[in-house]
CSV table of C-alpha atoms in Angstrom, one decimal:
chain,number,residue,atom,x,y,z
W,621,UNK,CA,73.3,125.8,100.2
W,622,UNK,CA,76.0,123.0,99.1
W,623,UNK,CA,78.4,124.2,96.7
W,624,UNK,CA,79.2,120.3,94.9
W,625,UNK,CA,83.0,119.3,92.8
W,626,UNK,CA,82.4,116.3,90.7
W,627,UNK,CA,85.2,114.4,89.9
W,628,UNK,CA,85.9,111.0,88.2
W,629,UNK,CA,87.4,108.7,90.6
W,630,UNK,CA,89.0,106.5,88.1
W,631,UNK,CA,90.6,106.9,84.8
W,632,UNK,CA,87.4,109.2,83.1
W,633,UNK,CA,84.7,107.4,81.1
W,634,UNK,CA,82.7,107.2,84.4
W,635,UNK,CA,79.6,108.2,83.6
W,636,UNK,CA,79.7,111.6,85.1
W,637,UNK,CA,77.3,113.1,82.0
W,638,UNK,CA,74.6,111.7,83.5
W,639,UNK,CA,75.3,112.4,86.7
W,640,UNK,CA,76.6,115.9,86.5
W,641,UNK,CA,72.7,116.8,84.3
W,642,UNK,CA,71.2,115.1,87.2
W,643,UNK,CA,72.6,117.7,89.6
W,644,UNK,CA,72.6,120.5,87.0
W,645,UNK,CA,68.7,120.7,87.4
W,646,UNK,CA,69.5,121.6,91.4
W,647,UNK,CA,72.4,124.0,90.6
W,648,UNK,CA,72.0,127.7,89.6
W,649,UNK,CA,75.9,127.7,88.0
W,650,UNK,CA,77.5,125.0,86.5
W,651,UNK,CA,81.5,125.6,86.4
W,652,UNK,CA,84.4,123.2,83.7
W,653,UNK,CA,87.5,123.9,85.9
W,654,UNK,CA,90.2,122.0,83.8
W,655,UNK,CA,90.8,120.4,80.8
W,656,UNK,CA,89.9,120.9,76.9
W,657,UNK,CA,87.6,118.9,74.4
W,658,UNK,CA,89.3,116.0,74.4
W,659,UNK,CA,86.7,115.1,77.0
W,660,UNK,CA,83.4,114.0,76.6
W,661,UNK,CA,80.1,114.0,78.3
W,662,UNK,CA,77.1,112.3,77.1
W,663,UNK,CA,73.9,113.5,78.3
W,664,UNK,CA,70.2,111.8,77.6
W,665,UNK,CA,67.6,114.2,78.4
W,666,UNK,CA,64.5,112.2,77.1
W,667,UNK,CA,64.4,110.9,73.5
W,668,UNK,CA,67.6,113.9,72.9
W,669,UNK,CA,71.3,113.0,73.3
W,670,UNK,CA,74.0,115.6,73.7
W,671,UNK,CA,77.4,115.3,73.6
W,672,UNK,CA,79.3,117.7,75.1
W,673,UNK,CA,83.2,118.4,75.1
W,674,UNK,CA,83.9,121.9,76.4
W,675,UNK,CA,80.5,123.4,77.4
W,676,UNK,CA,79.5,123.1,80.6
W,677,UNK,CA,76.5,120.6,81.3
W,678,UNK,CA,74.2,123.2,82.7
W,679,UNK,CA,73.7,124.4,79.1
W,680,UNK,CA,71.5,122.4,77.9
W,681,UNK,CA,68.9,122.9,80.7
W,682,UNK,CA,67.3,126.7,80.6
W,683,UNK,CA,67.6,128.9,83.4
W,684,UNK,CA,71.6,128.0,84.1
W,685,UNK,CA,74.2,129.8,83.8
W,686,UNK,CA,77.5,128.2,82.2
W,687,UNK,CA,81.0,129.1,82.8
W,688,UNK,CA,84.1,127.5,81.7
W,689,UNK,CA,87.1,128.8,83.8
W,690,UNK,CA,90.9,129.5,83.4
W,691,UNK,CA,91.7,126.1,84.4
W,692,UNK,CA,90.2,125.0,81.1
W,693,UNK,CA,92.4,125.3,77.8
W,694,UNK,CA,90.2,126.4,75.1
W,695,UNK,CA,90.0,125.8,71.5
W,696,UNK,CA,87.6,128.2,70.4
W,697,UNK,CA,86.9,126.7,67.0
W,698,UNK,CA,86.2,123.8,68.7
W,699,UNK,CA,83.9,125.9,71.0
W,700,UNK,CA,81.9,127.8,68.4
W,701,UNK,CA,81.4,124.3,66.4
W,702,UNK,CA,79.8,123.0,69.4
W,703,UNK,CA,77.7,125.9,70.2
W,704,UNK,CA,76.5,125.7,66.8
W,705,UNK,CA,75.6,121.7,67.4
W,706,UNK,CA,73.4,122.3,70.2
W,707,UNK,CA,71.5,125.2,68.4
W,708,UNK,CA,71.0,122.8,66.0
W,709,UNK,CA,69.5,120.7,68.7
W,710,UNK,CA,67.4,123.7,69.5
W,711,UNK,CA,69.3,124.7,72.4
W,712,UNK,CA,69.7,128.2,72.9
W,713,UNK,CA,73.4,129.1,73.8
W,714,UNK,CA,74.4,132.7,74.0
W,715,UNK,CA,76.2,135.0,77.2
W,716,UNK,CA,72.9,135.0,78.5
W,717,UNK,CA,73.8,131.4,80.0
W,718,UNK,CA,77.4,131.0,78.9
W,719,UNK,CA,80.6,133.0,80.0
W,720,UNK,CA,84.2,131.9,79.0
W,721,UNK,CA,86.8,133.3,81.4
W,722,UNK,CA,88.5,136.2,80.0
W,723,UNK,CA,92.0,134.8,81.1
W,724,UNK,CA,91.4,131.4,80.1
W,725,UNK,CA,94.5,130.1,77.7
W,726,UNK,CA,93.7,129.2,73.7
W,727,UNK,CA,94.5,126.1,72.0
W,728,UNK,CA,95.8,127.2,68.4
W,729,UNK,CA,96.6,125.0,65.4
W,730,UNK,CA,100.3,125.0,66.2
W,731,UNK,CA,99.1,122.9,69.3
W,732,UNK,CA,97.2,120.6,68.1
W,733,UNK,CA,100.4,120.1,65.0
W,734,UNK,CA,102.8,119.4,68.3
W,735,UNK,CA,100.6,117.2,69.9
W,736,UNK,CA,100.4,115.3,66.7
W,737,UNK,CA,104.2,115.4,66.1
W,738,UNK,CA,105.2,113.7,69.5
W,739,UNK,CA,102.7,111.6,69.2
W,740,UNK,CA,103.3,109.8,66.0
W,741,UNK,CA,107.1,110.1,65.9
W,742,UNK,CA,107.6,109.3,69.6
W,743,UNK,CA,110.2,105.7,69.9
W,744,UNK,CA,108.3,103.3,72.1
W,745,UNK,CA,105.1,103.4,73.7
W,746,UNK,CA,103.2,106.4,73.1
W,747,UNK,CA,101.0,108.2,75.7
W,748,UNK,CA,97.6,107.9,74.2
W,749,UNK,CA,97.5,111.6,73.8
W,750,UNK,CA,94.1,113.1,72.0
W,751,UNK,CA,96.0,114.9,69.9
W,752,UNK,CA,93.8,117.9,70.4
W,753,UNK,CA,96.8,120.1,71.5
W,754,UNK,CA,95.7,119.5,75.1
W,755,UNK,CA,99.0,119.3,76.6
W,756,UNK,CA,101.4,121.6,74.3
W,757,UNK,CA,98.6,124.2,75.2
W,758,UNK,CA,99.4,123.6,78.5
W,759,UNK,CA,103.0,124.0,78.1
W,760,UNK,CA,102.5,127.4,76.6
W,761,UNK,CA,99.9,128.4,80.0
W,762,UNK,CA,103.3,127.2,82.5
W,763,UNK,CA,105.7,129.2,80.0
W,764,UNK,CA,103.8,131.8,80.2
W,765,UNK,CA,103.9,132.7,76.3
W,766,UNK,CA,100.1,131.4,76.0
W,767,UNK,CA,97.7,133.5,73.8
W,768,UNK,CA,94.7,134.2,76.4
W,769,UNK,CA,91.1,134.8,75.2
W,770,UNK,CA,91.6,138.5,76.4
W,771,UNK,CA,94.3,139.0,74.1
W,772,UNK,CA,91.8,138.6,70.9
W,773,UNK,CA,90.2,141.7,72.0
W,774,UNK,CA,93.6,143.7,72.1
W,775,UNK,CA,94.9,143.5,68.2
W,776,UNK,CA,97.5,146.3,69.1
W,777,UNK,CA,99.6,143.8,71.3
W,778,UNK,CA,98.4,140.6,69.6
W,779,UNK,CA,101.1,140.7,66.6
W,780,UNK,CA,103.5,140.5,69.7
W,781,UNK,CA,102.7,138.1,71.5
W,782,UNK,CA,102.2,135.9,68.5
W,783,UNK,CA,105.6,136.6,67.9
W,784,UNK,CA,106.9,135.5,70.8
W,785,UNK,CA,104.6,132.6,70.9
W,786,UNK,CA,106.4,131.5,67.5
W,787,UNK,CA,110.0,131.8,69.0
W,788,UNK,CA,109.1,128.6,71.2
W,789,UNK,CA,107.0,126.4,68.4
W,790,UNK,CA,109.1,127.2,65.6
W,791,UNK,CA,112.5,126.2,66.9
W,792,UNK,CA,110.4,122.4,67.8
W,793,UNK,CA,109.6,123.0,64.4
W,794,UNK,CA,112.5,123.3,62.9
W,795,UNK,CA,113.7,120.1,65.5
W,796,UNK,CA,110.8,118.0,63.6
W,797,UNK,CA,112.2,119.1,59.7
W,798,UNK,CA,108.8,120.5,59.3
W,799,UNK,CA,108.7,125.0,57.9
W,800,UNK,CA,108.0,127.3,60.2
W,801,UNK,CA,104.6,129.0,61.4
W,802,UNK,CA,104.0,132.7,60.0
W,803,UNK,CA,102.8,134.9,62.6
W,804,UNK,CA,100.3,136.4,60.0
W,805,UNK,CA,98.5,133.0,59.4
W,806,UNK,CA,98.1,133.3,63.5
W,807,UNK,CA,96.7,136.4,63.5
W,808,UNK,CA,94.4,135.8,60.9
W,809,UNK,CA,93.6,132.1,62.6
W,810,UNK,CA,92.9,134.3,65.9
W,811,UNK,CA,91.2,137.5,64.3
W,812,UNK,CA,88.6,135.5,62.2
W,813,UNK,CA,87.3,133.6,65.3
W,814,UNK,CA,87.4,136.0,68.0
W,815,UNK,CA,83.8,138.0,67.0
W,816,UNK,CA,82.6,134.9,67.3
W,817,UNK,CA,83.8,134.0,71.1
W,818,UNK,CA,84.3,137.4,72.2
W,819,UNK,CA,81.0,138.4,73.2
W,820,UNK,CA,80.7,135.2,76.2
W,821,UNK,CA,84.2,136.7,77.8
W,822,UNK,CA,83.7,137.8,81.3
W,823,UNK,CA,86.1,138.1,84.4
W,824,UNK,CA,85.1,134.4,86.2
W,825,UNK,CA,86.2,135.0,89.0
W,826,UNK,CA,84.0,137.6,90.0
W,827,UNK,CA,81.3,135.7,88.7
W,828,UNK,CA,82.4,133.1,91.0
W,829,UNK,CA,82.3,135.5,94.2
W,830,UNK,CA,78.5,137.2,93.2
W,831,UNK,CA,76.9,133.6,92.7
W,832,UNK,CA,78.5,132.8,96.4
W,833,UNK,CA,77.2,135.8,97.8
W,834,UNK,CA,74.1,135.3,96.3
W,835,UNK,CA,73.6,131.9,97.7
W,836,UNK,CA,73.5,130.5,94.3
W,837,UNK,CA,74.3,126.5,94.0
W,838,UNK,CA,77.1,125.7,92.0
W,839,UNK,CA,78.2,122.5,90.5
W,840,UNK,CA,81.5,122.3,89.8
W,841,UNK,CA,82.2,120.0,86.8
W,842,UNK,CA,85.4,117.8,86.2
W,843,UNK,CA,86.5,116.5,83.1
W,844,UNK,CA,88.1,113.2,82.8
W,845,UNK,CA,89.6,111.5,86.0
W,846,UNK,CA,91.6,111.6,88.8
W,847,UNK,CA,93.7,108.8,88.1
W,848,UNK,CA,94.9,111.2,85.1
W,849,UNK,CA,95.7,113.9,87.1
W,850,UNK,CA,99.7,115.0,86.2
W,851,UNK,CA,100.8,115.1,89.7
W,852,UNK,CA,98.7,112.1,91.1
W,853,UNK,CA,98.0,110.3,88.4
W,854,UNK,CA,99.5,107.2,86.2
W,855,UNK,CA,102.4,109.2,85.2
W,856,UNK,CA,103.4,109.7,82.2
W,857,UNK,CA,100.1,108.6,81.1
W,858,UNK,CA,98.3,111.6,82.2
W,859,UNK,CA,96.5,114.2,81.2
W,860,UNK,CA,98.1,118.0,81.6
W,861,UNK,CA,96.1,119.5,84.1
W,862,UNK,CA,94.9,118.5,87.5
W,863,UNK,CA,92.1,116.7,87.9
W,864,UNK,CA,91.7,116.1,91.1
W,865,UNK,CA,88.6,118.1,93.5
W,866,UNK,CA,91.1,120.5,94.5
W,867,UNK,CA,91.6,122.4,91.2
W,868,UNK,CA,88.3,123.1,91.0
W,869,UNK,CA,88.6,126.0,93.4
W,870,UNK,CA,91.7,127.3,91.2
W,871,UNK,CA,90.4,126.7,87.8
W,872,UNK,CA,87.1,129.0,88.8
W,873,UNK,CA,88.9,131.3,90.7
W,874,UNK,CA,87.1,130.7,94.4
W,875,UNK,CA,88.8,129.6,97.4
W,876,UNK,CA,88.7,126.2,99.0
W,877,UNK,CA,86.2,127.2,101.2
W,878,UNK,CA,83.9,127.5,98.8
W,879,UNK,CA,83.4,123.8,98.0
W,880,UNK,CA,81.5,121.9,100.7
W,881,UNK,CA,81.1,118.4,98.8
W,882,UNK,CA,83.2,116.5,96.4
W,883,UNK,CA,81.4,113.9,94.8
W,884,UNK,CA,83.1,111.0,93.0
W,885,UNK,CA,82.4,108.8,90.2
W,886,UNK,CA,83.1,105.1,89.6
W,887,UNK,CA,82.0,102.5,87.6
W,888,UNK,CA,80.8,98.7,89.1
W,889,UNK,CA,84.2,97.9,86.9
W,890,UNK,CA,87.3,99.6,85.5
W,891,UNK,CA,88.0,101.4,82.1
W,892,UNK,CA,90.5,102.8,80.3
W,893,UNK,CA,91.4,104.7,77.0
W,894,UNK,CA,94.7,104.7,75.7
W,895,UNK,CA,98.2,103.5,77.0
W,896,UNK,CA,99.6,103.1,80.5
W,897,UNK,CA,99.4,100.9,83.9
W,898,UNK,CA,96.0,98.9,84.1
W,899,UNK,CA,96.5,96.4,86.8
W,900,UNK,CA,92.9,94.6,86.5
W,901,UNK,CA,92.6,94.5,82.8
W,902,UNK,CA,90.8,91.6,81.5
W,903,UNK,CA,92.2,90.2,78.5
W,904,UNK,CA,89.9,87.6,77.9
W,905,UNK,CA,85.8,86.7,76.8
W,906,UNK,CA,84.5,88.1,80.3
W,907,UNK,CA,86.7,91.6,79.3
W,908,UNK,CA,85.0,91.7,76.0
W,909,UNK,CA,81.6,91.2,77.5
W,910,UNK,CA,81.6,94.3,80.0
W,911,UNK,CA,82.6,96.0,77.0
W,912,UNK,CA,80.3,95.2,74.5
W,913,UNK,CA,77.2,95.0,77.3
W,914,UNK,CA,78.8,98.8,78.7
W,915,UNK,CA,79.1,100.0,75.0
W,916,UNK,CA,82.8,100.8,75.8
W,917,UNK,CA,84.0,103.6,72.9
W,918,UNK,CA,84.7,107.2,74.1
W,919,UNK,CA,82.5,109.7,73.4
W,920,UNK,CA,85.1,112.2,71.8
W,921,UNK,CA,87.3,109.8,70.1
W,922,UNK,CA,85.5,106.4,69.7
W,923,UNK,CA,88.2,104.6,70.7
W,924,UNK,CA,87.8,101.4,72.4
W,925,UNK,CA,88.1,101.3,76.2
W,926,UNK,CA,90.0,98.9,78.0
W,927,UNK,CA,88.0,96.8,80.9
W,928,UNK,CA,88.5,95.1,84.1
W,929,UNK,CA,87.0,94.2,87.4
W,930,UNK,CA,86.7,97.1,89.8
W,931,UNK,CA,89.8,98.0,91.8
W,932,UNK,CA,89.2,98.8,95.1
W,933,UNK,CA,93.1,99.9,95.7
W,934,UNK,CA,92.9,102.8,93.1
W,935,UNK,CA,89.5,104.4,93.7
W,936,UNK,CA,90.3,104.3,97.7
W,937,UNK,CA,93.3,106.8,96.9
W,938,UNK,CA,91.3,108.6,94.6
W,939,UNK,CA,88.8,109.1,97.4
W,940,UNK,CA,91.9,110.4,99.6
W,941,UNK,CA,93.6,112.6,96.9
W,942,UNK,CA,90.1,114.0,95.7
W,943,UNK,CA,88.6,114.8,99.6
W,944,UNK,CA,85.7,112.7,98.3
W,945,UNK,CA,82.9,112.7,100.5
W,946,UNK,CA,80.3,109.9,99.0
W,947,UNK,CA,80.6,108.3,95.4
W,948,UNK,CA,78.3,107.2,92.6
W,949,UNK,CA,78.6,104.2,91.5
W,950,UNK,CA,77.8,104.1,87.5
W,951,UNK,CA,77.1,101.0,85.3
W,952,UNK,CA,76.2,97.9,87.9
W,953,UNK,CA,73.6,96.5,85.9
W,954,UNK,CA,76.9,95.6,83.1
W,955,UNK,CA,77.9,93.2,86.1
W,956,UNK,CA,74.2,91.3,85.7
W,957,UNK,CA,74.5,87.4,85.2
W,958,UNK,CA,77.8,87.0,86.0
W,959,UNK,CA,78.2,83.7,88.3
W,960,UNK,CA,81.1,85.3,90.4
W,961,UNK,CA,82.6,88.9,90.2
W,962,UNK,CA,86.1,89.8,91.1
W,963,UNK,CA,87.2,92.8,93.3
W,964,UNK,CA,91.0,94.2,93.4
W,965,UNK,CA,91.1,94.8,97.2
W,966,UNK,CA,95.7,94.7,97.4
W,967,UNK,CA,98.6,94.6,95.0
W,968,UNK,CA,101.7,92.3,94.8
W,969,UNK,CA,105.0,94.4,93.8
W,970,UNK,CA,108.0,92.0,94.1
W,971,UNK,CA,106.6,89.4,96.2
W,972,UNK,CA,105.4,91.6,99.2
W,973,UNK,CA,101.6,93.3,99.4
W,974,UNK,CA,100.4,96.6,99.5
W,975,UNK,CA,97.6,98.7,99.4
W,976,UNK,CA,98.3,101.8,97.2
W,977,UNK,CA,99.3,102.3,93.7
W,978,UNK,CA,103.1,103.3,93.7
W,979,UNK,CA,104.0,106.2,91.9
W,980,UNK,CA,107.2,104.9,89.8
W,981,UNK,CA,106.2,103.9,86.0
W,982,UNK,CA,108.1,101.0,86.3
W,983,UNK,CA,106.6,99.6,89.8
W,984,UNK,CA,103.2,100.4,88.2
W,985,UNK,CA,104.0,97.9,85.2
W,986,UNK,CA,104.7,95.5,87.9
W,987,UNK,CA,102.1,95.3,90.4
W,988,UNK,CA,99.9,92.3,90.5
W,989,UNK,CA,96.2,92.7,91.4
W,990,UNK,CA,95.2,90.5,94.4
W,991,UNK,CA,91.7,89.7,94.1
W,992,UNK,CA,88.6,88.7,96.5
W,993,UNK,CA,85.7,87.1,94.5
W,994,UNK,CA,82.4,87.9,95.7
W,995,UNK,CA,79.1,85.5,94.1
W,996,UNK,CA,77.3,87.3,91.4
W,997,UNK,CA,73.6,87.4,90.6
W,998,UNK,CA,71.2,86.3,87.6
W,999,UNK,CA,68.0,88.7,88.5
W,1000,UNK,CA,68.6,92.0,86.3
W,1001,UNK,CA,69.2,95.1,88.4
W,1002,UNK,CA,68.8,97.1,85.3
W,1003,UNK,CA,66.6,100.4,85.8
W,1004,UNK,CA,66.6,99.7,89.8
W,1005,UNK,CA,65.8,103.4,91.5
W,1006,UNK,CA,65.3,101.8,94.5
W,1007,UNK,CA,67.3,99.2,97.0
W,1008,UNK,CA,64.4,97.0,97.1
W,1009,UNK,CA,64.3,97.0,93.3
W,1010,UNK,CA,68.1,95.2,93.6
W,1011,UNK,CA,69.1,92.0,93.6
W,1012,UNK,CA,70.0,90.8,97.3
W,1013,UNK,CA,73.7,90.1,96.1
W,1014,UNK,CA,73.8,93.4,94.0
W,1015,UNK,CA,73.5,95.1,97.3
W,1016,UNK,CA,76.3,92.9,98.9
W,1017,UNK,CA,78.8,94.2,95.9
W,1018,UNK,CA,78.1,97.4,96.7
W,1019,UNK,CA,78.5,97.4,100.3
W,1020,UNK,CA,81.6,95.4,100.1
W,1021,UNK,CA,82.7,98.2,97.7
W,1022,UNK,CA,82.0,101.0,100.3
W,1023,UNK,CA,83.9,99.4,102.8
W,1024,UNK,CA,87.0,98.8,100.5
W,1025,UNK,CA,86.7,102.4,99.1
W,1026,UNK,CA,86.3,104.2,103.1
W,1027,UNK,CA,83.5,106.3,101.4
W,1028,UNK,CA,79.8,105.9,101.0
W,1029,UNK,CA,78.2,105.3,97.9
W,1030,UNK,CA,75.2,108.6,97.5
W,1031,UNK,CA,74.2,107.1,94.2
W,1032,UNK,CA,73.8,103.9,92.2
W,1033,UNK,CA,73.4,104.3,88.7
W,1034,UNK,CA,71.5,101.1,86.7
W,1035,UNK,CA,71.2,102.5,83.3
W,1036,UNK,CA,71.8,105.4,81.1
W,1037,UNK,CA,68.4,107.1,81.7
W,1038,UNK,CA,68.3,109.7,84.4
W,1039,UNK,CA,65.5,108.3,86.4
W,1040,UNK,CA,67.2,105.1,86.6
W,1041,UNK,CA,69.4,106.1,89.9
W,1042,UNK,CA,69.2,105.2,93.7
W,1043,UNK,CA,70.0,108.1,95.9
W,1044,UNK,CA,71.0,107.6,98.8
W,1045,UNK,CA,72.0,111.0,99.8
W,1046,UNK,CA,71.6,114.4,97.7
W,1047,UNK,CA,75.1,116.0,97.9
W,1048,UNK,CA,73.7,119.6,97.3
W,1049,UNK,CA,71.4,118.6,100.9
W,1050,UNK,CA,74.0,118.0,103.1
């Protein structure tokens, strides 16, 4: 049995919601290896839509079990306020088919006030942060001064580590002109949530090891994208944690072994929130129209998304970074009725061409996207779930876009609805 990573391949906002329920109904475990809730899935399971930040996809489906690992940073108010939205929705959430990982860092109101700090009263251009307390949260995990969800359970030792928690954030404090954090407000912050997210603490890992043993299929779920992964990423435009396939097997506690396919997701164009490098943006009326006709807001902030045309350049060193094995290709039907469609395929950086995206900030503000145009098509490919359902020249993008990428593309995605997918090749059947 397949044990499948899915990644974003570009800069998040790739549709992977869909994607990740349509392989949640062949999974027995569904596994969030990084990140916080300042990531968003949108799942549309009949008439009902979900949104989901920090829970696991698998939830929503019955049978699953859910597990959100150490990699993740964890805000449990935010947690408990989604559990309580889906129950609302009539979805039953409890340790029965959810498990937080007992060592698995917290994000606390002093993180998401830092965040919130830099951000506003950074000089010059700003990072596009959440503000969630993503990163500081982060910070704290690397220090190691974090408060860890095993830590609620432990009131004896908690005063503590609180304590020395507030030696770090209330010297920034004092940086900023802003009072100090008391460590009782903490405590009392930390004590009046943790009956509610204690009982879903178990040790992941082990978890992990039983559902291999088991043969159980596991799904391992990415937030955002690799092209915001801090090491191989837009840097500093980043996110904090890696994104990339590879953390999956060290934010869930398994070895590398353990994952046998890394699927990738990409859109039929390019998206991005926030600031940083975006070499195939489209400033103009044909930018605005993929965005209106791809309804281009994020899911957890409703901010609007940057578009361009597809870049070829990017996504093949995603696929090299990631160990991606085939990708789905999200959104083509957005590209309908356009008379010729552009495809990033090399960059110019100081009058001389190349084909990956250099790692210096500056070089990045400097490439120049060299473009092949490829002839669109007028015939709708909207709700296609098969190749003969395309049109002819819809099939010629994507081919072209399989040779560019050096991967194959498993799925084609022509609308939000589930059903409305051409596979090509089942990643938990290979």
């Amino acid at each position: 049995m397949a044990n499948v990573v899915v990644v974003g391949a570009q800069w998040g906002d790739e549709g992977k919601g869909k994607l990740v329920d349509w392989l949640s109904e062949q999974a027995d475990t569904v596994v969030r290896f990084q990140g916080g809730h300042n990531a968003g899935h949108t799942l549309v399971i009949g008439e009902n839509v979900y949104k989901l930040s920090l829970l696991p996809s698998g939830v929503v489906r019955p049978g699953k079990m859910g597990i959100i690992g150490s990699g993740v940073v964890l805000d449990p108010y935010a947690l408990i306020a989604e559990i309580d939205r889906l129950v609302a929705q009539g979805v039953a959430v409890s340790p029965d088919n959810l498990r937080v990982a007992d060592n698995v860092p917290l994000i606390l109101s002093i993180h998401r006030d830092l965040d919130a700090l830099r951000e506003s009263g950074s000089h010059g251009a700003t990072l596009g942060t959440t503000k969630r307390g993503i990163g500081p949260a982060y910070e704290d995990k690397v220090g190691r001064r974090a408060i860890r969800l095993m830590d609620l359970s432990d009131t004896d030792t908690l005063a503590e580590k609180v304590d020395r928690l507030l030696v770090h954030h209330n010297a920034l404090r004092r940086g900023f002109g802003h009072p100090e954090y008391r460590a009782d407000a903490i405590i009392e912050e930390l004590t009046t949530i943790a009956p509610r997210v204690l009982p879903f603490m178990d040790v992941v890992w082990r978890l992990m090891d039983e559902a291999r043993r088991s043969g159980r299929r596991i799904l391992f779920e990415g937030a955002q994208g690799a092209l915001l992964d801090i090491d191989h990423g837009t840097y500093p435009f980043v996110t904090s944690s890696n994104t990339v396939a590879g953390q999956a097997a060290t934010g869930s506690g398994v070895g590398p072994g353990a994952i046998d396919y890394v699927l990738g997701i990409a859109k039929a164009y390019t998206t991005r929130v926030g600031e940083g490098p975006f070499p195939t943006e489209l400033h103009d009326e044909i930018g605005t129209t993929i965005g209106e006709r791809g309804r281009e807001f994020g899911t957890v902030t409703g901010r609007k998304r940057r578009c361009g045309w597809f870049d070829s350049v990017l996504v093949r060193q995603t696929v090299r970074t990631s160990g991606i094995n085939g990708i789905a290709l999200t959104k083509l039907d957005i590209l309908d009725g356009f008379d010729e469609i552009k495809i990033c395929v090399r960059y110019r950086l100081d009058g001389q061409e190349i084909d990956y995206l250099p790692a210096s900030q500056s070089a990045q503000a400097r490439i120049e996207p060299i473009y092949e145009t490829i002839e669109g098509w007028s015939q709708t490919s909207a709700g296609a779930r098969s190749w003969l359902d395309l049109p002819a020249q819809a099939i010629k993008y994507v081919r072209r876009v399989e040779e560019l990428i050096g991967a194959p593309v498993a799925l084609v995605s022509t609308s939000p609805e589930r059903e409305d997918t051409i596979l090509v090749q089942n990643p938990f059947e290979t």
